C-alpha cells in the first residue's frame, strides 16, 4: 500500500531533550516536506527536500533540523525542544517538487513540557 | 510568508444541506488544491485545479479555479455525517520567486448539527 508513515504518533517530552520524528514514504517520491499544524493557523511548512541531500527552509524552520540521506526517509530533528514546539506535525511527499499533489502521513502529536 | 484567506473559519450545518467555502489571495495562483482532514488523520487531496475557470467534480464535491486566478471555491452538495472535518485550500503562486512551494489556507471546519 502506497503510504507515508510517521513515528511516533504521540510523544510527550521535556524541554531540552533531543528528539527525532521519523518519516518514510514507499512511493519513490522525490519531494518531501514537514509541516506543523496549530489551531487557527493551518499548515505551516517547516522544511522541505526536493531530492536526496537537497533540503531548504520553509516558513517556520527555527528550532528544527532535517536530513535527507535516502530518498524514502526524511527525519525531523528537534535538538532542544521548547514548549512553543508543542504541535501536530505532518510529513508529506509528492512525486516531484513541481507536482503539487502531496500525500500526508498520519501526524505526530508532540507535547513539550 | 504569503497567506491565503480561507472562509468561513467554521460552519455548522444540517445534514442534507449544501456547503460552500472559498479561498482568496492578493496575487495570482497557477494551481489550486483542496484537501480534507478527518479527525486524527493527515490531510487527503480531494481536488486539484490547474487552469483558470476550471470546474472539477469529485462525487458530491465541486471545486472551481476562479477566472481572476486569485480565488477558488469548494462546494459540497447534500452533506452527510462523514463530511465533517477540516477542509484546506492550498495554492501555488505564479510569482517568479515563489520557490514553487504551496501556500495554505487556515482551514474551514465543518460540523454537522445533530
JSON list of C-alpha atoms in Angstrom, two decimals:
[
{"chain": "A", "resi": 1, "resn": "UNK", "atom": "CA", "xyz": [0.00, 0.00, 0.00]},
{"chain": "A", "resi": 2, "resn": "UNK", "atom": "CA", "xyz": [1.33, 3.42, -1.00]},
{"chain": "A", "resi": 3, "resn": "UNK", "atom": "CA", "xyz": [1.75, 5.48, 2.13]},
{"chain": "A", "resi": 4, "resn": "UNK", "atom": "CA", "xyz": [3.66, 7.95, 4.24]},
{"chain": "A", "resi": 5, "resn": "UNK", "atom": "CA", "xyz": [4.44, 6.71, 7.74]},
{"chain": "A", "resi": 6, "resn": "UNK", "atom": "CA", "xyz": [5.49, 8.70, 10.77]},
{"chain": "A", "resi": 7, "resn": "UNK", "atom": "CA", "xyz": [6.77, 7.63, 14.13]},
{"chain": "A", "resi": 8, "resn": "UNK", "atom": "CA", "xyz": [5.99, 8.11, 16.89]},
{"chain": "A", "resi": 9, "resn": "UNK", "atom": "CA", "xyz": [2.32, 9.11, 16.59]},
{"chain": "A", "resi": 10, "resn": "UNK", "atom": "CA", "xyz": [2.31, 10.65, 20.05]},
{"chain": "A", "resi": 11, "resn": "UNK", "atom": "CA", "xyz": [5.21, 11.98, 22.11]},
{"chain": "A", "resi": 12, "resn": "UNK", "atom": "CA", "xyz": [5.41, 13.79, 25.41]},
{"chain": "A", "resi": 13, "resn": "UNK", "atom": "CA", "xyz": [8.85, 15.09, 26.31]},
{"chain": "A", "resi": 14, "resn": "UNK", "atom": "CA", "xyz": [10.60, 17.71, 28.41]},
{"chain": "A", "resi": 15, "resn": "UNK", "atom": "CA", "xyz": [12.27, 20.93, 27.41]},
{"chain": "A", "resi": 16, "resn": "UNK", "atom": "CA", "xyz": [15.77, 20.43, 26.03]},
{"chain": "A", "resi": 17, "resn": "UNK", "atom": "CA", "xyz": [15.66, 16.68, 25.44]},
{"chain": "A", "resi": 18, "resn": "UNK", "atom": "CA", "xyz": [16.63, 15.99, 21.83]},
{"chain": "A", "resi": 19, "resn": "UNK", "atom": "CA", "xyz": [14.12, 14.05, 19.79]},
{"chain": "A", "resi": 20, "resn": "UNK", "atom": "CA", "xyz": [13.65, 12.76, 16.26]},
{"chain": "A", "resi": 21, "resn": "UNK", "atom": "CA", "xyz": [10.40, 12.16, 14.42]},
{"chain": "A", "resi": 22, "resn": "UNK", "atom": "CA", "xyz": [10.84, 9.74, 11.55]},
{"chain": "A", "resi": 23, "resn": "UNK", "atom": "CA", "xyz": [9.07, 9.93, 8.20]},
{"chain": "A", "resi": 24, "resn": "UNK", "atom": "CA", "xyz": [9.19, 7.34, 5.46]},
{"chain": "A", "resi": 25, "resn": "UNK", "atom": "CA", "xyz": [7.43, 7.02, 2.10]},
{"chain": "A", "resi": 26, "resn": "UNK", "atom": "CA", "xyz": [7.24, 3.99, -0.19]},
{"chain": "A", "resi": 27, "resn": "UNK", "atom": "CA", "xyz": [6.19, 5.78, -3.38]},
{"chain": "A", "resi": 28, "resn": "UNK", "atom": "CA", "xyz": [9.65, 6.70, -4.67]},
{"chain": "A", "resi": 29, "resn": "UNK", "atom": "CA", "xyz": [8.73, 10.37, -4.33]},
{"chain": "A", "resi": 30, "resn": "UNK", "atom": "CA", "xyz": [11.43, 12.97, -4.83]},
{"chain": "A", "resi": 31, "resn": "UNK", "atom": "CA", "xyz": [9.81, 15.74, -2.80]},
{"chain": "A", "resi": 32, "resn": "UNK", "atom": "CA", "xyz": [9.23, 15.55, 0.95]},
{"chain": "A", "resi": 33, "resn": "UNK", "atom": "CA", "xyz": [8.14, 18.16, 3.43]},
{"chain": "A", "resi": 34, "resn": "UNK", "atom": "CA", "xyz": [7.41, 18.75, 7.11]},
{"chain": "A", "resi": 35, "resn": "UNK", "atom": "CA", "xyz": [4.52, 20.86, 8.39]},
{"chain": "A", "resi": 36, "resn": "UNK", "atom": "CA", "xyz": [3.23, 21.84, 11.77]},
{"chain": "A", "resi": 37, "resn": "UNK", "atom": "CA", "xyz": [-0.45, 22.41, 12.41]},
{"chain": "A", "resi": 38, "resn": "UNK", "atom": "CA", "xyz": [-1.65, 24.73, 15.15]},
{"chain": "A", "resi": 39, "resn": "UNK", "atom": "CA", "xyz": [-5.26, 25.78, 15.85]},
{"chain": "A", "resi": 40, "resn": "UNK", "atom": "CA", "xyz": [-6.32, 28.69, 13.66]},
{"chain": "A", "resi": 41, "resn": "UNK", "atom": "CA", "xyz": [-3.02, 28.76, 11.77]},
{"chain": "A", "resi": 42, "resn": "UNK", "atom": "CA", "xyz": [-3.50, 25.90, 9.35]},
{"chain": "A", "resi": 43, "resn": "UNK", "atom": "CA", "xyz": [-0.43, 24.11, 8.00]},
{"chain": "A", "resi": 44, "resn": "UNK", "atom": "CA", "xyz": [2.90, 25.87, 8.13]},
{"chain": "A", "resi": 45, "resn": "UNK", "atom": "CA", "xyz": [5.89, 24.43, 6.33]},
{"chain": "A", "resi": 46, "resn": "UNK", "atom": "CA", "xyz": [8.99, 23.79, 8.42]},
{"chain": "A", "resi": 47, "resn": "UNK", "atom": "CA", "xyz": [11.46, 22.30, 5.94]},
{"chain": "A", "resi": 48, "resn": "UNK", "atom": "CA", "xyz": [11.30, 20.64, 2.58]},
{"chain": "A", "resi": 49, "resn": "UNK", "atom": "CA", "xyz": [13.51, 18.49, 0.40]},
{"chain": "A", "resi": 50, "resn": "UNK", "atom": "CA", "xyz": [13.45, 18.40, -3.38]},
{"chain": "A", "resi": 51, "resn": "UNK", "atom": "CA", "xyz": [15.65, 15.31, -3.54]},
{"chain": "A", "resi": 52, "resn": "UNK", "atom": "CA", "xyz": [18.33, 13.37, -1.70]},
{"chain": "A", "resi": 53, "resn": "UNK", "atom": "CA", "xyz": [20.82, 15.69, 0.01]},
{"chain": "A", "resi": 54, "resn": "UNK", "atom": "CA", "xyz": [18.79, 18.76, -1.02]},
{"chain": "A", "resi": 55, "resn": "UNK", "atom": "CA", "xyz": [16.90, 20.48, 1.79]},
{"chain": "A", "resi": 56, "resn": "UNK", "atom": "CA", "xyz": [15.64, 24.01, 2.32]},
{"chain": "A", "resi": 57, "resn": "UNK", "atom": "CA", "xyz": [13.86, 26.08, 4.93]},
{"chain": "A", "resi": 58, "resn": "UNK", "atom": "CA", "xyz": [10.13, 26.60, 4.88]},
{"chain": "A", "resi": 59, "resn": "UNK", "atom": "CA", "xyz": [8.22, 29.32, 6.70]},
{"chain": "A", "resi": 60, "resn": "UNK", "atom": "CA", "xyz": [8.97, 28.26, 10.29]},
{"chain": "A", "resi": 61, "resn": "UNK", "atom": "CA", "xyz": [12.35, 26.45, 10.40]},
{"chain": "A", "resi": 62, "resn": "UNK", "atom": "CA", "xyz": [13.70, 27.85, 13.70]},
{"chain": "A", "resi": 63, "resn": "UNK", "atom": "CA", "xyz": [14.43, 25.11, 16.23]},
{"chain": "A", "resi": 64, "resn": "UNK", "atom": "CA", "xyz": [14.26, 22.27, 13.71]},
{"chain": "A", "resi": 65, "resn": "UNK", "atom": "CA", "xyz": [16.71, 20.31, 11.60]},
{"chain": "A", "resi": 66, "resn": "UNK", "atom": "CA", "xyz": [16.20, 17.78, 8.84]},
{"chain": "A", "resi": 67, "resn": "UNK", "atom": "CA", "xyz": [18.29, 15.44, 6.75]},
{"chain": "A", "resi": 68, "resn": "UNK", "atom": "CA", "xyz": [17.66, 13.54, 3.52]},
{"chain": "A", "resi": 69, "resn": "UNK", "atom": "CA", "xyz": [20.27, 10.84, 3.18]},
{"chain": "A", "resi": 70, "resn": "UNK", "atom": "CA", "xyz": [17.93, 8.42, 1.41]},
{"chain": "A", "resi": 71, "resn": "UNK", "atom": "CA", "xyz": [15.05, 9.08, -0.91]},
{"chain": "A", "resi": 72, "resn": "UNK", "atom": "CA", "xyz": [12.44, 7.36, 1.26]},
{"chain": "A", "resi": 73, "resn": "UNK", "atom": "CA", "xyz": [13.32, 8.91, 4.65]},
{"chain": "A", "resi": 74, "resn": "UNK", "atom": "CA", "xyz": [13.08, 12.49, 5.89]},
{"chain": "A", "resi": 75, "resn": "UNK", "atom": "CA", "xyz": [13.50, 12.72, 9.69]},
{"chain": "A", "resi": 76, "resn": "UNK", "atom": "CA", "xyz": [12.67, 15.86, 11.65]},
{"chain": "A", "resi": 77, "resn": "UNK", "atom": "CA", "xyz": [15.07, 16.64, 14.49]},
{"chain": "A", "resi": 78, "resn": "UNK", "atom": "CA", "xyz": [14.42, 18.89, 17.46]},
{"chain": "A", "resi": 79, "resn": "UNK", "atom": "CA", "xyz": [17.82, 19.41, 19.08]},
{"chain": "A", "resi": 80, "resn": "UNK", "atom": "CA", "xyz": [16.49, 21.25, 22.12]},
{"chain": "A", "resi": 81, "resn": "UNK", "atom": "CA", "xyz": [12.68, 21.20, 22.15]},
{"chain": "A", "resi": 82, "resn": "UNK", "atom": "CA", "xyz": [10.81, 24.04, 23.80]},
{"chain": "A", "resi": 83, "resn": "UNK", "atom": "CA", "xyz": [7.13, 24.32, 24.84]},
{"chain": "A", "resi": 84, "resn": "UNK", "atom": "CA", "xyz": [6.34, 26.51, 21.80]},
{"chain": "A", "resi": 85, "resn": "UNK", "atom": "CA", "xyz": [7.11, 23.48, 19.63]},
{"chain": "A", "resi": 86, "resn": "UNK", "atom": "CA", "xyz": [4.13, 21.65, 21.09]},
{"chain": "A", "resi": 87, "resn": "UNK", "atom": "CA", "xyz": [2.10, 20.97, 17.97]},
{"chain": "A", "resi": 88, "resn": "UNK", "atom": "CA", "xyz": [0.77, 18.43, 15.49]},
{"chain": "A", "resi": 89, "resn": "UNK", "atom": "CA", "xyz": [3.40, 17.56, 12.89]},
{"chain": "A", "resi": 90, "resn": "UNK", "atom": "CA", "xyz": [2.81, 16.18, 9.42]},
{"chain": "A", "resi": 91, "resn": "UNK", "atom": "CA", "xyz": [5.21, 14.75, 6.90]},
{"chain": "A", "resi": 92, "resn": "UNK", "atom": "CA", "xyz": [4.19, 14.85, 3.24]},
{"chain": "A", "resi": 93, "resn": "UNK", "atom": "CA", "xyz": [5.61, 13.71, -0.07]},
{"chain": "A", "resi": 94, "resn": "UNK", "atom": "CA", "xyz": [4.95, 14.22, -3.75]},
{"chain": "A", "resi": 95, "resn": "UNK", "atom": "CA", "xyz": [6.33, 12.81, -6.96]},
{"chain": "A", "resi": 96, "resn": "UNK", "atom": "CA", "xyz": [8.46, 15.89, -7.66]},
{"chain": "A", "resi": 97, "resn": "UNK", "atom": "CA", "xyz": [8.72, 19.45, -6.39]},
{"chain": "A", "resi": 98, "resn": "UNK", "atom": "CA", "xyz": [6.62, 20.60, -9.34]},
{"chain": "A", "resi": 99, "resn": "UNK", "atom": "CA", "xyz": [3.87, 18.09, -8.54]},
{"chain": "A", "resi": 100, "resn": "UNK", "atom": "CA", "xyz": [1.71, 19.83, -6.01]},
{"chain": "A", "resi": 101, "resn": "UNK", "atom": "CA", "xyz": [-0.42, 16.83, -5.11]},
{"chain": "A", "resi": 102, "resn": "UNK", "atom": "CA", "xyz": [1.07, 15.96, -1.75]},
{"chain": "A", "resi": 103, "resn": "UNK", "atom": "CA", "xyz": [0.41, 12.80, 0.26]},
{"chain": "A", "resi": 104, "resn": "UNK", "atom": "CA", "xyz": [0.40, 13.22, 4.01]},
{"chain": "A", "resi": 105, "resn": "UNK", "atom": "CA", "xyz": [1.37, 10.96, 6.87]},
{"chain": "A", "resi": 106, "resn": "UNK", "atom": "CA", "xyz": [-0.98, 10.38, 9.83]},
{"chain": "A", "resi": 107, "resn": "UNK", "atom": "CA", "xyz": [0.63, 13.02, 12.03]},
{"chain": "A", "resi": 108, "resn": "UNK", "atom": "CA", "xyz": [2.71, 13.14, 15.20]},
{"chain": "A", "resi": 109, "resn": "UNK", "atom": "CA", "xyz": [1.29, 14.93, 18.21]},
{"chain": "A", "resi": 110, "resn": "UNK", "atom": "CA", "xyz": [4.17, 16.38, 20.22]},
{"chain": "A", "resi": 111, "resn": "UNK", "atom": "CA", "xyz": [3.89, 17.88, 23.68]},
{"chain": "A", "resi": 112, "resn": "UNK", "atom": "CA", "xyz": [6.90, 19.59, 25.23]},
{"chain": "A", "resi": 113, "resn": "UNK", "atom": "CA", "xyz": [6.60, 20.36, 28.95]},
{"chain": "B", "resi": 1, "resn": "UNK", "atom": "CA", "xyz": [5.13, 34.47, 4.27]},
{"chain": "B", "resi": 2, "resn": "UNK", "atom": "CA", "xyz": [2.19, 34.87, 1.92]},
{"chain": "B", "resi": 3, "resn": "UNK", "atom": "CA", "xyz": [-1.16, 33.59, 3.16]},
{"chain": "B", "resi": 4, "resn": "UNK", "atom": "CA", "xyz": [-4.46, 32.59, 1.72]},
{"chain": "B", "resi": 5, "resn": "UNK", "atom": "CA", "xyz": [-7.71, 33.86, 3.18]},
{"chain": "B", "resi": 6, "resn": "UNK", "atom": "CA", "xyz": [-9.99, 30.90, 3.64]},
{"chain": "B", "resi": 7, "resn": "UNK", "atom": "CA", "xyz": [-13.56, 31.38, 4.76]},
{"chain": "B", "resi": 8, "resn": "UNK", "atom": "CA", "xyz": [-15.59, 30.65, 6.64]},
{"chain": "B", "resi": 9, "resn": "UNK", "atom": "CA", "xyz": [-13.43, 29.55, 9.54]},
{"chain": "B", "resi": 10, "resn": "UNK", "atom": "CA", "xyz": [-16.12, 27.09, 10.64]},
{"chain": "B", "resi": 11, "resn": "UNK", "atom": "CA", "xyz": [-19.58, 26.02, 9.58]},
{"chain": "B", "resi": 12, "resn": "UNK", "atom": "CA", "xyz": [-22.42, 24.41, 11.46]},
{"chain": "B", "resi": 13, "resn": "UNK", "atom": "CA", "xyz": [-24.81, 22.78, 9.04]},
{"chain": "B", "resi": 14, "resn": "UNK", "atom": "CA", "xyz": [-27.69, 20.34, 9.00]},
{"chain": "B", "resi": 15, "resn": "UNK", "atom": "CA", "xyz": [-27.29, 17.00, 7.28]},
{"chain": "B", "resi": 16, "resn": "UNK", "atom": "CA", "xyz": [-28.52, 17.32, 3.70]},
{"chain": "B", "resi": 17, "resn": "UNK", "atom": "CA", "xyz": [-27.55, 20.98, 3.32]},
{"chain": "B", "resi": 18, "resn": "UNK", "atom": "CA", "xyz": [-25.23, 22.25, 0.64]},
{"chain": "B", "resi": 19, "resn": "UNK", "atom": "CA", "xyz": [-21.90, 23.76, 1.74]},
{"chain": "B", "resi": 20, "resn": "UNK", "atom": "CA", "xyz": [-19.77, 26.46, 0.16]},
{"chain": "B", "resi": 21, "resn": "UNK", "atom": "CA", "xyz": [-16.34, 27.69, 1.13]},
{"chain": "B", "resi": 22, "resn": "UNK", "atom": "CA", "xyz": [-13.68, 29.72, -0.62]},
{"chain": "B", "resi": 23, "resn": "UNK", "atom": "CA", "xyz": [-10.10, 30.85, -0.66]},
{"chain": "B", "resi": 24, "resn": "UNK", "atom": "CA", "xyz": [-8.78, 34.18, -1.86]},
{"chain": "B", "resi": 25, "resn": "UNK", "atom": "CA", "xyz": [-5.36, 35.60, -2.49]},
{"chain": "B", "resi": 26, "resn": "UNK", "atom": "CA", "xyz": [-3.99, 39.02, -3.27]},
{"chain": "B", "resi": 27, "resn": "UNK", "atom": "CA", "xyz": [-1.80, 37.57, -6.00]},
{"chain": "B", "resi": 28, "resn": "UNK", "atom": "CA", "xyz": [-2.25, 35.24, -8.95]},
{"chain": "B", "resi": 29, "resn": "UNK", "atom": "CA", "xyz": [-2.01, 31.49, -8.49]},
{"chain": "B", "resi": 30, "resn": "UNK", "atom": "CA", "xyz": [-1.15, 28.76, -11.01]},
{"chain": "B", "resi": 31, "resn": "UNK", "atom": "CA", "xyz": [-2.61, 25.83, -9.10]},
{"chain": "B", "resi": 32, "resn": "UNK", "atom": "CA", "xyz": [-5.33, 25.35, -6.52]},
{"chain": "B", "resi": 33, "resn": "UNK", "atom": "CA", "xyz": [-5.76, 22.28, -4.38]},
{"chain": "B", "resi": 34, "resn": "UNK", "atom": "CA", "xyz": [-8.45, 21.27, -1.91]},
{"chain": "B", "resi": 35, "resn": "UNK", "atom": "CA", "xyz": [-7.71, 18.84, 0.92]},
{"chain": "B", "resi": 36, "resn": "UNK", "atom": "CA", "xyz": [-9.81, 17.30, 3.65]},
{"chain": "B", "resi": 37, "resn": "UNK", "atom": "CA", "xyz": [-8.53, 16.34, 7.09]},
{"chain": "B", "resi": 38, "resn": "UNK", "atom": "CA", "xyz": [-10.54, 13.83, 9.08]},
{"chain": "B", "resi": 39, "resn": "UNK", "atom": "CA", "xyz": [-10.15, 13.95, 12.85]},
{"chain": "B", "resi": 40, "resn": "UNK", "atom": "CA", "xyz": [-6.87, 12.31, 13.91]},
{"chain": "B", "resi": 41, "resn": "UNK", "atom": "CA", "xyz": [-5.55, 11.91, 10.39]},
{"chain": "B", "resi": 42, "resn": "UNK", "atom": "CA", "xyz": [-3.47, 13.72, 7.82]},
{"chain": "B", "resi": 43, "resn": "UNK", "atom": "CA", "xyz": [-5.00, 15.80, 5.00]},
{"chain": "B", "resi": 44, "resn": "UNK", "atom": "CA", "xyz": [-6.11, 13.94, 1.89]},
{"chain": "B", "resi": 45, "resn": "UNK", "atom": "CA", "xyz": [-6.27, 15.52, -1.54]},
{"chain": "B", "resi": 46, "resn": "UNK", "atom": "CA", "xyz": [-9.83, 15.98, -2.83]},
{"chain": "B", "resi": 47, "resn": "UNK", "atom": "CA", "xyz": [-9.50, 18.03, -5.99]},
{"chain": "B", "resi": 48, "resn": "UNK", "atom": "CA", "xyz": [-6.66, 19.66, -7.96]},
{"chain": "B", "resi": 49, "resn": "UNK", "atom": "CA", "xyz": [-7.23, 22.59, -10.35]},
{"chain": "B", "resi": 50, "resn": "UNK", "atom": "CA", "xyz": [-4.70, 23.76, -12.91]},
{"chain": "B", "resi": 51, "resn": "UNK", "atom": "CA", "xyz": [-6.47, 26.20, -15.22]},
{"chain": "B", "resi": 52, "resn": "UNK", "atom": "CA", "xyz": [-8.38, 29.45, -14.68]},
{"chain": "B", "resi": 53, "resn": "UNK", "atom": "CA", "xyz": [-12.11, 28.79, -14.95]},
{"chain": "B", "resi": 54, "resn": "UNK", "atom": "CA", "xyz": [-11.69, 25.05, -14.48]},
{"chain": "B", "resi": 55, "resn": "UNK", "atom": "CA", "xyz": [-14.60, 23.32, -12.77]},
{"chain": "B", "resi": 56, "resn": "UNK", "atom": "CA", "xyz": [-13.90, 19.84, -11.40]},
{"chain": "B", "resi": 57, "resn": "UNK", "atom": "CA", "xyz": [-16.10, 17.40, -9.51]},
{"chain": "B", "resi": 58, "resn": "UNK", "atom": "CA", "xyz": [-15.34, 14.51, -7.20]},
{"chain": "B", "resi": 59, "resn": "UNK", "atom": "CA", "xyz": [-18.61, 12.86, -6.23]},
{"chain": "B", "resi": 60, "resn": "UNK", "atom": "CA", "xyz": [-20.67, 15.41, -4.31]},
{"chain": "B", "resi": 61, "resn": "UNK", "atom": "CA", "xyz": [-17.75, 17.84, -4.25]},
{"chain": "B", "resi": 62, "resn": "UNK", "atom": "CA", "xyz": [-17.20, 20.50, -6.89]},
{"chain": "B", "resi": 63, "resn": "UNK", "atom": "CA", "xyz": [-14.32, 22.96, -6.98]},
{"chain": "B", "resi": 64, "resn": "UNK", "atom": "CA", "xyz": [-13.62, 25.89, -9.26]},
{"chain": "B", "resi": 65, "resn": "UNK", "atom": "CA", "xyz": [-10.46, 27.78, -10.18]},
{"chain": "B", "resi": 66, "resn": "UNK", "atom": "CA", "xyz": [-11.54, 31.43, -10.24]},
{"chain": "B", "resi": 67, "resn": "UNK", "atom": "CA", "xyz": [-11.32, 33.36, -13.50]},
{"chain": "B", "resi": 68, "resn": "UNK", "atom": "CA", "xyz": [-9.16, 36.04, -11.88]},
{"chain": "B", "resi": 69, "resn": "UNK", "atom": "CA", "xyz": [-6.75, 33.28, -10.69]},
{"chain": "B", "resi": 70, "resn": "UNK", "atom": "CA", "xyz": [-6.92, 34.84, -7.24]},
{"chain": "B", "resi": 71, "resn": "UNK", "atom": "CA", "xyz": [-9.58, 32.62, -5.77]},
{"chain": "B", "resi": 72, "resn": "UNK", "atom": "CA", "xyz": [-11.05, 29.14, -5.63]},
{"chain": "B", "resi": 73, "resn": "UNK", "atom": "CA", "xyz": [-14.31, 27.69, -4.37]},
{"chain": "B", "resi": 74, "resn": "UNK", "atom": "CA", "xyz": [-15.37, 24.33, -2.99]},
{"chain": "B", "resi": 75, "resn": "UNK", "atom": "CA", "xyz": [-19.00, 23.20, -2.84]},
{"chain": "B", "resi": 76, "resn": "UNK", "atom": "CA", "xyz": [-20.35, 20.09, -1.17]},
{"chain": "B", "resi": 77, "resn": "UNK", "atom": "CA", "xyz": [-23.86, 19.06, -2.07]},
{"chain": "B", "resi": 78, "resn": "UNK", "atom": "CA", "xyz": [-26.27, 17.22, 0.23]},
{"chain": "B", "resi": 79, "resn": "UNK", "atom": "CA", "xyz": [-23.85, 16.94, 3.16]},
{"chain": "B", "resi": 80, "resn": "UNK", "atom": "CA", "xyz": [-23.64, 13.70, 5.12]},
{"chain": "B", "resi": 81, "resn": "UNK", "atom": "CA", "xyz": [-22.10, 12.99, 8.56]},
{"chain": "B", "resi": 82, "resn": "UNK", "atom": "CA", "xyz": [-18.80, 11.75, 7.11]},
{"chain": "B", "resi": 83, "resn": "UNK", "atom": "CA", "xyz": [-18.24, 15.17, 5.54]},
{"chain": "B", "resi": 84, "resn": "UNK", "atom": "CA", "xyz": [-17.21, 16.56, 8.94]},
{"chain": "B", "resi": 85, "resn": "UNK", "atom": "CA", "xyz": [-13.59, 17.57, 9.19]},
{"chain": "B", "resi": 86, "resn": "UNK", "atom": "CA", "xyz": [-11.31, 20.42, 8.24]},
{"chain": "B", "resi": 87, "resn": "UNK", "atom": "CA", "xyz": [-11.09, 21.49, 4.60]},
{"chain": "B", "resi": 88, "resn": "UNK", "atom": "CA", "xyz": [-7.89, 23.20, 3.47]},
{"chain": "B", "resi": 89, "resn": "UNK", "atom": "CA", "xyz": [-7.20, 25.09, 0.31]},
{"chain": "B", "resi": 90, "resn": "UNK", "atom": "CA", "xyz": [-3.65, 25.34, -0.98]},
{"chain": "B", "resi": 91, "resn": "UNK", "atom": "CA", "xyz": [-2.23, 27.15, -3.96]},
{"chain": "B", "resi": 92, "resn": "UNK", "atom": "CA", "xyz": [0.96, 27.64, -5.89]},
{"chain": "B", "resi": 93, "resn": "UNK", "atom": "CA", "xyz": [1.67, 31.30, -6.62]},
{"chain": "B", "resi": 94, "resn": "UNK", "atom": "CA", "xyz": [2.76, 32.38, -10.07]},
{"chain": "B", "resi": 95, "resn": "UNK", "atom": "CA", "xyz": [5.40, 34.77, -8.73]},
{"chain": "B", "resi": 96, "resn": "UNK", "atom": "CA", "xyz": [8.89, 34.13, -10.05]},
{"chain": "B", "resi": 97, "resn": "UNK", "atom": "CA", "xyz": [10.28, 33.98, -6.53]},
{"chain": "B", "resi": 98, "resn": "UNK", "atom": "CA", "xyz": [7.59, 31.70, -5.12]},
{"chain": "B", "resi": 99, "resn": "UNK", "atom": "CA", "xyz": [10.09, 28.85, -4.96]},
{"chain": "B", "resi": 100, "resn": "UNK", "atom": "CA", "xyz": [7.29, 26.55, -6.10]},
{"chain": "B", "resi": 101, "resn": "UNK", "atom": "CA", "xyz": [6.10, 25.99, -2.53]},
{"chain": "B", "resi": 102, "resn": "UNK", "atom": "CA", "xyz": [2.43, 25.69, -1.73]},
{"chain": "B", "resi": 103, "resn": "UNK", "atom": "CA", "xyz": [0.67, 28.37, 0.26]},
{"chain": "B", "resi": 104, "resn": "UNK", "atom": "CA", "xyz": [-2.02, 27.06, 2.65]},
{"chain": "B", "resi": 105, "resn": "UNK", "atom": "CA", "xyz": [-5.27, 28.44, 3.95]},
{"chain": "B", "resi": 106, "resn": "UNK", "atom": "CA", "xyz": [-6.06, 28.18, 7.66]},
{"chain": "B", "resi": 107, "resn": "UNK", "atom": "CA", "xyz": [-8.86, 25.69, 7.06]},
{"chain": "B", "resi": 108, "resn": "UNK", "atom": "CA", "xyz": [-12.66, 25.55, 7.26]},
{"chain": "B", "resi": 109, "resn": "UNK", "atom": "CA", "xyz": [-14.01, 23.31, 10.00]},
{"chain": "B", "resi": 110, "resn": "UNK", "atom": "CA", "xyz": [-17.25, 21.62, 9.01]},
{"chain": "B", "resi": 111, "resn": "UNK", "atom": "CA", "xyz": [-19.53, 20.48, 11.81]},
{"chain": "B", "resi": 112, "resn": "UNK", "atom": "CA", "xyz": [-22.87, 18.80, 11.28]},
{"chain": "B", "resi": 113, "resn": "UNK", "atom": "CA", "xyz": [-25.57, 19.63, 13.78]},
{"chain": "B", "resi": 114, "resn": "UNK", "atom": "CA", "xyz": [-27.20, 16.59, 15.32]}
]
